[in-house]
């Protein structure tokens, strides 16, 4: 029997800005939008129980799209969430059910927005246009002319269109050409308009510094030496420590003291943030998305390794593997070239480049969960000895950790920037 998993996938507009996330579910040998059989009730119970305990982690601070079966609508599951944070998605099985639309109208009156999956030119879909806010179109099953017609009709009625199943550049450009408001799919989640750094960045001490601070027993003197050799990192860290957030009685220009104030755990987060954004530059949206993804993969790898068997790397190395997995997006160079410059283990290098070995399986599991590849999730978890029932809870715990980390990083960064402007 397959496991029961919940994951979220970003929905972006044509500029790459995050507009929300789709919460996707899989359980009891079926995808979340399956219905009409006994498993619908089992799936409903599973997701209802999970979301009752984890709704804050799952939907915190963003607009989230989630498909509801008739059973979940009748269980009043949407009311677990604030109407400002949830878009109720429905599909054909709900539209044709004699009771479902009654519940949908109730939720609309309570302020929830409604989206319809895989819109079609048929009477039952056209008949509910007045009741919905978003139309979702499957790029794999809809030709360009039909997509364009649907979008034109939707726009004439002030509806927004989201084109889904974007898996490559061709599909991405097709959706943009026909006027899609937003896009969703694995390619959209990974896509950056431009690289945000140059290959000259490889000359920096940054990578060696990240490797050092993530070791189980970091060498404090070596960390201090590496920071001192990088003017931009020195400036950025001192600016952070001297900000109002830390409220030092007397400002410091001493790297060692700055390290003591930050602590090693915060230090490794700051180093990565400062290096990818530039010590004196604002973080743009594309960079922000990939920094968050880096931290998410790092947390997820380091948490999952606690449940694996026969792993050749430590938990701190697993964290490093996840963090470095997005470097080819943050640095304008092939990942192979970047990793050749770094003092990391061969197991990590092979995992990131070829997904080989036990580390490769762990990395593949994280990627599979990220892209909602249900079959691979179950297979890889079994091969690694990870109980599938812990995956979703661990995933959303990591989401919560990244959210907290990001609020802290951006909050202090903003204060430091304000302090710098006052000076």
XYZ file of C-alpha atoms in Angstrom:
423
model
C 0.000 0.000 0.000
C 1.299 3.438 -0.877
C 1.922 6.024 1.840
C -0.132 9.095 2.599
C 1.614 12.333 1.727
C 0.887 16.051 1.528
C 3.132 18.514 -0.302
C 2.836 22.070 -1.615
C 3.793 23.354 -5.072
C 4.326 27.042 -5.917
C 2.071 28.943 -8.307
C 3.822 31.891 -9.991
C 2.823 34.747 -12.267
C 4.646 35.425 -15.545
C 7.261 37.561 -13.764
C 8.159 34.676 -11.441
C 6.451 36.134 -8.376
C 4.858 33.615 -6.022
C 1.067 34.038 -6.032
C 0.302 31.055 -3.824
C 0.812 27.331 -3.324
C -1.182 24.266 -4.246
C -1.537 21.758 -1.428
C -1.468 18.302 -3.009
C -2.426 15.092 -1.288
C -1.937 11.397 -1.948
C -3.100 8.432 0.078
C -4.539 4.944 0.044
C -3.327 4.136 -3.486
C -5.005 7.213 -4.954
C -4.405 10.858 -5.680
C -6.282 13.425 -3.643
C -8.813 14.314 -6.316
C -9.993 10.717 -6.719
C -13.518 10.037 -5.551
C -16.467 7.738 -5.881
C -15.029 4.805 -3.949
C -14.432 3.644 -0.402
C -10.955 5.090 -0.374
C -12.369 8.621 -0.618
C -13.560 8.294 2.971
C -10.235 6.906 4.169
C -8.390 9.687 2.356
C -10.750 12.283 3.797
C -10.159 11.023 7.327
C -6.397 11.049 6.830
C -6.204 14.560 5.458
C -8.773 15.931 7.903
C -6.844 14.571 10.872
C -3.519 15.820 9.525
C -4.767 19.307 8.704
C -6.511 19.629 12.043
C -3.090 19.370 13.665
C -0.982 21.102 10.997
C -3.134 23.769 9.323
C -0.952 26.623 10.563
C 2.207 24.995 9.190
C 0.562 24.048 5.909
C -0.996 27.384 4.990
C 0.825 29.977 7.030
C 1.205 33.407 5.451
C 0.198 32.592 1.869
C -2.733 31.938 -0.447
C -3.174 28.191 -0.805
C -5.133 26.215 -3.382
C -6.465 22.869 -2.253
C -8.713 20.343 -4.000
C -11.670 19.178 -1.929
C -13.680 16.055 -2.582
C -17.377 15.955 -1.780
C -16.575 14.040 1.409
C -14.174 16.754 2.609
C -16.668 19.492 1.751
C -19.336 17.685 3.775
C -16.883 17.272 6.668
C -16.512 21.094 6.565
C -12.741 20.714 6.193
C -12.273 24.144 4.529
C -13.368 25.793 7.779
C -10.124 24.622 9.350
C -8.579 27.580 7.499
C -9.227 31.285 7.279
C -10.971 32.311 4.054
C -8.129 34.761 3.298
C -5.613 31.884 3.133
C -7.538 29.205 1.247
C -8.854 28.783 -2.299
C -11.233 25.818 -2.534
C -10.528 23.806 -5.682
C -13.189 21.557 -7.171
C -13.167 19.151 -10.101
C -15.669 17.258 -12.190
C -16.590 14.808 -9.432
C -17.750 17.707 -7.249
C -19.507 19.607 -10.049
C -21.721 16.629 -10.946
C -22.485 15.630 -7.336
C -26.042 16.628 -6.329
C -24.969 17.937 -2.886
C -21.555 19.442 -3.549
C -22.557 22.717 -5.178
C -24.859 23.466 -2.237
C -21.807 23.342 0.048
C -19.733 25.379 -2.417
C -22.294 28.190 -2.329
C -22.193 28.157 1.460
C -18.415 28.520 1.450
C -18.657 31.348 -1.090
C -21.030 33.217 1.227
C -18.438 32.797 3.992
C -15.804 34.543 1.836
C -13.862 31.590 0.398
C -12.626 31.871 -3.189
C -13.303 28.989 -5.569
C -11.147 27.468 -8.324
C -12.153 24.822 -10.845
C -9.618 22.232 -12.014
C -9.106 21.341 -15.698
C -11.823 23.612 -17.036
C -13.706 22.323 -20.084
C -16.092 23.817 -22.642
C -19.154 21.901 -21.456
C -22.514 23.060 -20.042
C -21.785 22.035 -16.460
C -18.518 24.018 -16.393
C -19.947 27.060 -18.162
C -22.930 26.967 -15.815
C -20.772 27.612 -12.731
C -18.618 30.417 -14.146
C -20.391 33.012 -12.019
C -19.488 31.049 -8.890
C -15.732 30.730 -9.383
C -12.716 33.030 -9.096
C -9.980 30.948 -10.741
C -9.930 28.670 -13.764
C -7.167 26.049 -13.966
C -6.201 24.680 -17.378
C -4.092 21.566 -17.956
C -1.423 22.402 -20.554
C -0.901 18.712 -21.385
C -4.511 18.043 -22.370
C -5.520 21.443 -23.797
C -4.357 22.798 -27.157
C -3.266 26.411 -27.643
C -6.435 27.588 -29.383
C -8.677 26.155 -26.685
C -6.480 27.603 -23.935
C -6.615 31.022 -25.559
C -10.413 30.880 -25.910
C -10.891 29.813 -22.294
C -8.604 32.573 -21.053
C -10.346 35.250 -23.160
C -13.750 34.204 -21.802
C -12.393 34.088 -18.258
C -10.830 37.543 -18.519
C -14.067 38.984 -19.910
C -15.734 37.810 -16.678
C -12.880 39.002 -14.404
C -11.649 35.476 -13.668
C -7.973 34.562 -13.361
C -6.481 31.622 -15.251
C -3.775 29.285 -13.987
C -2.142 26.971 -16.525
C -0.909 23.770 -14.862
C 1.411 20.850 -15.727
C 4.156 23.170 -16.992
C 7.067 20.740 -17.321
C 9.412 22.466 -19.810
C 10.305 25.777 -21.448
C 8.052 25.105 -24.455
C 4.971 24.634 -22.258
C 5.971 27.699 -20.243
C 6.186 29.913 -23.338
C 2.893 28.518 -24.699
C 1.104 29.503 -21.508
C 2.629 32.985 -21.534
C 1.668 33.457 -25.200
C -2.023 32.676 -24.635
C -2.254 35.098 -21.715
C -2.126 32.917 -18.597
C -2.267 34.903 -15.357
C -0.316 32.285 -13.415
C 1.572 29.051 -14.065
C 2.168 25.861 -12.106
C 4.303 22.746 -12.537
C 7.765 21.362 -11.841
C 9.378 23.626 -14.435
C 7.706 26.698 -12.926
C 8.929 25.743 -9.462
C 12.525 25.471 -10.715
C 12.579 28.330 -13.201
C 14.601 31.538 -12.736
C 14.404 34.290 -15.335
C 18.121 34.980 -15.032
C 21.027 33.682 -13.008
C 21.463 35.864 -9.979
C 25.204 35.587 -9.554
C 28.289 35.384 -11.722
C 30.843 32.597 -11.955
C 33.504 34.893 -10.467
C 31.726 34.207 -7.191
C 33.542 30.866 -7.152
C 36.680 32.713 -6.147
C 35.059 33.702 -2.822
C 35.705 31.962 0.502
C 31.959 31.618 0.909
C 31.645 27.952 -0.006
C 34.519 26.848 2.208
C 32.989 28.902 4.975
C 29.601 27.186 4.652
C 31.304 23.787 4.682
C 33.187 24.737 7.852
C 30.202 26.081 9.809
C 28.093 23.015 8.992
C 30.632 20.524 10.330
C 29.746 18.557 13.452
C 32.748 20.141 15.185
C 33.430 23.501 13.467
C 36.863 25.072 13.773
C 36.059 28.518 15.219
C 39.466 29.967 14.386
C 39.197 28.817 10.771
C 35.708 30.329 10.474
C 36.976 33.647 11.824
C 39.917 33.557 9.409
C 37.708 32.857 6.384
C 35.242 35.627 7.268
C 38.077 38.088 7.775
C 39.393 37.310 4.276
C 36.083 38.285 2.607
C 35.367 42.015 2.774
C 31.704 41.727 1.756
C 30.972 39.021 4.343
C 32.826 40.942 7.039
C 30.834 44.070 6.251
C 27.520 42.221 6.072
C 27.920 40.278 9.325
C 29.119 43.318 11.258
C 26.181 45.308 9.915
C 23.795 42.588 11.086
C 25.307 42.303 14.560
C 25.357 46.075 15.062
C 21.705 46.430 14.052
C 18.931 47.336 16.474
C 17.850 43.673 16.533
C 20.804 42.646 18.707
C 20.793 45.903 20.745
C 24.502 45.847 21.626
C 25.455 48.488 24.182
C 28.548 49.277 22.175
C 29.008 48.619 18.469
C 31.664 46.100 17.556
C 34.132 45.854 14.695
C 35.516 42.559 15.982
C 34.682 39.434 13.926
C 35.166 37.098 16.888
C 32.715 39.053 19.027
C 30.246 39.165 16.152
C 30.434 35.366 15.908
C 29.755 35.029 19.634
C 26.701 37.282 19.352
C 25.290 35.353 16.399
C 26.125 31.825 17.499
C 27.068 29.090 15.038
C 23.520 28.091 14.144
C 22.527 31.608 13.099
C 25.935 32.214 11.572
C 25.584 29.511 8.910
C 22.185 30.902 7.889
C 23.536 34.459 7.717
C 26.539 33.453 5.644
C 24.402 31.777 3.029
C 21.915 34.641 2.916
C 24.557 37.363 2.726
C 26.574 35.568 0.089
C 23.678 34.847 -2.245
C 22.137 38.300 -1.953
C 25.253 40.420 -1.607
C 26.047 42.119 1.671
C 24.784 45.482 0.469
C 22.013 44.430 -1.934
C 18.326 43.717 -1.497
C 17.118 40.178 -2.135
C 15.057 39.983 -5.304
C 12.110 37.628 -5.649
C 13.926 35.019 -7.719
C 16.800 34.877 -5.262
C 14.407 34.678 -2.322
C 12.608 31.675 -3.793
C 15.805 29.725 -4.304
C 17.232 30.633 -0.935
C 14.056 29.316 0.646
C 14.306 26.180 -1.467
C 17.939 25.743 -0.404
C 17.023 25.969 3.271
C 14.003 23.697 2.812
C 16.064 20.974 1.148
C 18.771 21.383 3.775
C 16.336 20.988 6.670
C 14.483 18.114 4.988
C 17.675 16.168 4.190
C 19.060 16.642 7.702
C 15.785 15.587 9.347
C 15.181 12.543 7.143
C 18.693 11.203 7.631
C 17.786 10.548 11.281
C 15.471 7.767 10.056
C 17.729 6.254 7.385
C 19.967 3.210 7.614
C 23.611 2.790 6.562
C 24.254 6.390 5.524
C 27.889 7.363 4.780
C 27.384 11.035 5.722
C 26.481 12.838 8.934
C 23.392 14.933 9.603
C 25.363 18.159 9.118
C 26.637 16.886 5.761
C 23.061 16.039 4.765
C 22.138 19.642 5.557
C 24.990 20.806 3.351
C 23.870 18.515 0.518
C 20.407 20.036 0.530
C 21.692 23.600 0.747
C 24.155 23.186 -2.135
C 21.600 21.519 -4.418
C 20.446 24.877 -5.849
C 23.871 26.419 -6.399
C 23.645 26.204 -10.182
C 20.663 28.562 -9.965
C 22.420 30.980 -7.622
C 25.727 30.923 -9.474
C 26.096 31.281 -13.235
C 28.063 28.069 -13.738
C 27.340 24.336 -14.142
C 26.846 22.508 -10.858
C 29.691 20.124 -11.717
C 32.126 23.051 -12.018
C 30.892 24.604 -8.794
C 31.191 21.376 -6.795
C 34.708 20.716 -8.137
C 35.781 23.860 -6.265
C 34.346 22.779 -2.929
C 35.863 20.654 -0.139
C 32.887 18.288 0.120
C 32.770 14.499 0.282
C 32.576 12.390 -2.858
C 29.280 10.930 -1.602
C 27.666 14.383 -1.599
C 29.172 15.299 -4.945
C 27.895 12.081 -6.562
C 24.468 12.495 -4.982
C 24.025 16.004 -6.359
C 25.399 15.252 -9.824
C 24.173 11.728 -10.548
C 21.906 10.814 -7.598
C 24.052 7.721 -7.008
C 24.525 5.798 -3.776
C 22.635 6.014 -0.501
C 23.070 9.802 -0.432
C 21.689 9.978 -3.953
C 18.591 8.091 -2.835
C 18.067 10.526 0.047
C 18.483 13.503 -2.269
C 16.141 11.888 -4.816
C 13.549 11.331 -2.094
C 13.618 15.033 -1.194
C 13.251 16.007 -4.863
C 10.443 13.469 -5.360
C 8.554 14.823 -2.386
C 9.072 18.366 -3.620
C 7.534 17.487 -7.016
C 4.784 15.208 -5.614
C 6.162 12.130 -7.398
C 4.061 9.762 -5.313
C 5.384 6.445 -6.666
C 9.049 7.377 -6.201
C 8.407 8.737 -2.707
C 7.126 5.377 -1.508
C 9.847 3.368 -3.279
C 12.751 5.517 -2.067
C 11.454 5.773 1.492
C 11.245 1.966 1.651
C 14.776 1.537 0.235
C 16.160 3.975 2.807
C 14.239 2.429 5.686
C 12.247 5.618 6.357
C 8.723 5.023 7.706
C 6.394 6.637 5.164
C 4.055 7.841 7.904
C 6.639 10.359 9.168
C 7.309 12.024 5.822
C 4.461 14.532 5.696
C 4.820 15.634 9.319
C 8.584 16.025 8.862
C 8.035 17.972 5.630
C 5.686 20.493 7.223
C 7.878 20.819 10.307
C 10.640 21.823 7.898
C 8.301 24.267 6.136
C 7.616 25.845 9.526
C 11.333 26.019 10.329
C 12.071 27.729 7.012
C 9.224 30.210 7.534
C 10.543 31.086 10.986
C 14.095 31.324 9.713
C 13.083 33.558 6.816
C 11.125 35.933 9.036
C 14.142 36.207 11.290
C 16.648 36.655 8.483
C 14.622 39.236 6.583
C 13.586 41.025 9.763
C 17.140 41.505 10.958
C 18.352 42.270 7.445
C 15.759 45.026 7.208
C 16.777 46.475 10.544
C 20.423 46.382 9.586
C 19.633 48.143 6.315
C 17.665 50.821 8.149
C 20.527 51.327 10.600
C 22.949 51.632 7.696
C 20.787 54.321 6.064
C 20.681 56.315 9.308
C 24.452 56.320 9.386
